[in-house]
Amino acid sequence: SGCDSFISSQFSFIPTASTNPKAALKSKIVAEFRPQSLIDELLLYKRSEDQIELKEKQLSTMRVDVCSTETLKCLKGKA
């Protein structure tokens, strides 16, 4: 109908995924995006950061003679 052709002519300038490789790549990225995997990775990273912070606090509260190889062996055994 005349209305359909008018709409088509007005929006024909919009690139589609088949005519624009960049648009196709963006569509693929959006289609394959899995937010849960990103959330899992961020949680894992946060836990790792928390562990580092805990270890740093533990080390700062200990008065360790870093020149003592015996002390370093004990610390390594606890890690």
PDB file of C-alpha atoms in Angstrom:
ATOM      1  CA  SER A   1       0.000   0.000   0.000  1.00  0.00           C
ATOM      2  CA  GLY A   2       1.016   3.658  -0.297  1.00  0.00           C
ATOM      3  CA  CYS A   3       1.576   3.961   3.436  1.00  0.00           C
ATOM      4  CA  ASP A   4       4.024   1.021   3.510  1.00  0.00           C
ATOM      5  CA  SER A   5       6.099   2.400   0.658  1.00  0.00           C
ATOM      6  CA  PHE A   6       6.174   5.827   2.317  1.00  0.00           C
ATOM      7  CA  ILE A   7       7.471   4.287   5.568  1.00  0.00           C
ATOM      8  CA  SER A   8      10.009   2.181   3.692  1.00  0.00           C
ATOM      9  CA  SER A   9      11.283   5.201   1.807  1.00  0.00           C
ATOM     10  CA  GLN A  10      11.622   7.233   5.008  1.00  0.00           C
ATOM     11  CA  PHE A  11      13.613   4.556   6.836  1.00  0.00           C
ATOM     12  CA  SER A  12      15.662   3.185   3.949  1.00  0.00           C
ATOM     13  CA  PHE A  13      18.660   5.229   5.086  1.00  0.00           C
ATOM     14  CA  ILE A  14      18.966   3.213   8.327  1.00  0.00           C
ATOM     15  CA  PRO A  15      21.765   0.658   7.852  1.00  0.00           C
ATOM     16  CA  THR A  16      20.814  -2.913   8.549  1.00  0.00           C
ATOM     17  CA  ALA A  17      23.065  -5.624   9.954  1.00  0.00           C
ATOM     18  CA  SER A  18      23.276  -7.247   6.512  1.00  0.00           C
ATOM     19  CA  THR A  19      24.527  -4.066   4.810  1.00  0.00           C
ATOM     20  CA  ASN A  20      26.756  -2.730   7.575  1.00  0.00           C
ATOM     21  CA  PRO A  21      29.482  -5.003   9.034  1.00  0.00           C
ATOM     22  CA  LYS A  22      29.857  -2.764  12.096  1.00  0.00           C
ATOM     23  CA  ALA A  23      26.135  -3.022  12.817  1.00  0.00           C
ATOM     24  CA  ALA A  24      26.326  -6.786  12.337  1.00  0.00           C
ATOM     25  CA  LEU A  25      29.161  -7.017  14.874  1.00  0.00           C
ATOM     26  CA  LYS A  26      27.249  -4.887  17.378  1.00  0.00           C
ATOM     27  CA  SER A  27      24.148  -7.039  16.914  1.00  0.00           C
ATOM     28  CA  LYS A  28      26.224 -10.177  17.479  1.00  0.00           C
ATOM     29  CA  ILE A  29      27.813  -8.759  20.645  1.00  0.00           C
ATOM     30  CA  VAL A  30      24.437  -7.757  22.053  1.00  0.00           C
ATOM     31  CA  ALA A  31      22.911 -11.122  21.151  1.00  0.00           C
ATOM     32  CA  GLU A  32      25.759 -13.065  22.784  1.00  0.00           C
ATOM     33  CA  PHE A  33      26.044 -10.891  25.888  1.00  0.00           C
ATOM     34  CA  ARG A  34      25.520 -12.932  29.033  1.00  0.00           C
ATOM     35  CA  PRO A  35      25.221 -10.663  32.067  1.00  0.00           C
ATOM     36  CA  GLN A  36      25.463 -13.577  34.513  1.00  0.00           C
ATOM     37  CA  SER A  37      28.984 -14.456  33.371  1.00  0.00           C
ATOM     38  CA  LEU A  38      30.032 -10.825  33.840  1.00  0.00           C
ATOM     39  CA  ILE A  39      28.473 -10.793  37.312  1.00  0.00           C
ATOM     40  CA  ASP A  40      30.289 -14.032  38.199  1.00  0.00           C
ATOM     41  CA  GLU A  41      33.625 -12.614  37.028  1.00  0.00           C
ATOM     42  CA  LEU A  42      33.090  -9.408  39.014  1.00  0.00           C
ATOM     43  CA  LEU A  43      32.206 -11.378  42.154  1.00  0.00           C
ATOM     44  CA  LEU A  44      35.324 -13.510  41.722  1.00  0.00           C
ATOM     45  CA  TYR A  45      37.422 -10.367  41.318  1.00  0.00           C
ATOM     46  CA  LYS A  46      35.840  -8.814  44.429  1.00  0.00           C
ATOM     47  CA  ARG A  47      36.563 -11.953  46.488  1.00  0.00           C
ATOM     48  CA  SER A  48      40.157 -11.874  45.278  1.00  0.00           C
ATOM     49  CA  GLU A  49      40.478  -8.213  46.270  1.00  0.00           C
ATOM     50  CA  ASP A  50      38.996  -8.996  49.689  1.00  0.00           C
ATOM     51  CA  GLN A  51      41.519 -11.815  50.174  1.00  0.00           C
ATOM     52  CA  ILE A  52      44.401  -9.508  49.268  1.00  0.00           C
ATOM     53  CA  GLU A  53      43.142  -6.875  51.698  1.00  0.00           C
ATOM     54  CA  LEU A  54      42.803  -9.481  54.466  1.00  0.00           C
ATOM     55  CA  LYS A  55      46.344 -10.798  53.861  1.00  0.00           C
ATOM     56  CA  GLU A  56      47.725  -7.257  53.908  1.00  0.00           C
ATOM     57  CA  LYS A  57      45.986  -6.548  57.213  1.00  0.00           C
ATOM     58  CA  GLN A  58      47.266  -9.814  58.677  1.00  0.00           C
ATOM     59  CA  LEU A  59      50.805  -9.020  57.585  1.00  0.00           C
ATOM     60  CA  SER A  60      50.641  -5.470  58.896  1.00  0.00           C
ATOM     61  CA  THR A  61      49.551  -6.680  62.349  1.00  0.00           C
ATOM     62  CA  MET A  62      52.395  -9.188  62.503  1.00  0.00           C
ATOM     63  CA  ARG A  63      55.794  -7.890  63.447  1.00  0.00           C
ATOM     64  CA  VAL A  64      57.883  -9.879  61.040  1.00  0.00           C
ATOM     65  CA  ASP A  65      61.630  -9.796  60.687  1.00  0.00           C
ATOM     66  CA  VAL A  66      61.867 -10.068  56.909  1.00  0.00           C
ATOM     67  CA  CYS A  67      65.564 -10.886  57.184  1.00  0.00           C
ATOM     68  CA  SER A  68      64.762 -14.096  59.053  1.00  0.00           C
ATOM     69  CA  THR A  69      64.501 -17.025  56.640  1.00  0.00           C
ATOM     70  CA  GLU A  70      62.899 -19.123  59.370  1.00  0.00           C
ATOM     71  CA  THR A  71      60.080 -16.571  59.778  1.00  0.00           C
ATOM     72  CA  LEU A  72      59.550 -16.429  56.011  1.00  0.00           C
ATOM     73  CA  LYS A  73      59.329 -20.234  55.859  1.00  0.00           C
ATOM     74  CA  CYS A  74      56.655 -20.171  58.579  1.00  0.00           C
ATOM     75  CA  LEU A  75      54.686 -17.509  56.704  1.00  0.00           C
ATOM     76  CA  LYS A  76      54.934 -19.443  53.457  1.00  0.00           C
ATOM     77  CA  GLY A  77      53.625 -22.547  55.218  1.00  0.00           C
ATOM     78  CA  LYS A  78      50.533 -20.628  56.441  1.00  0.00           C
ATOM     79  CA  ALA A  79      49.704 -19.164  53.020  1.00  0.00           C
TER      80      ALA A  79
END
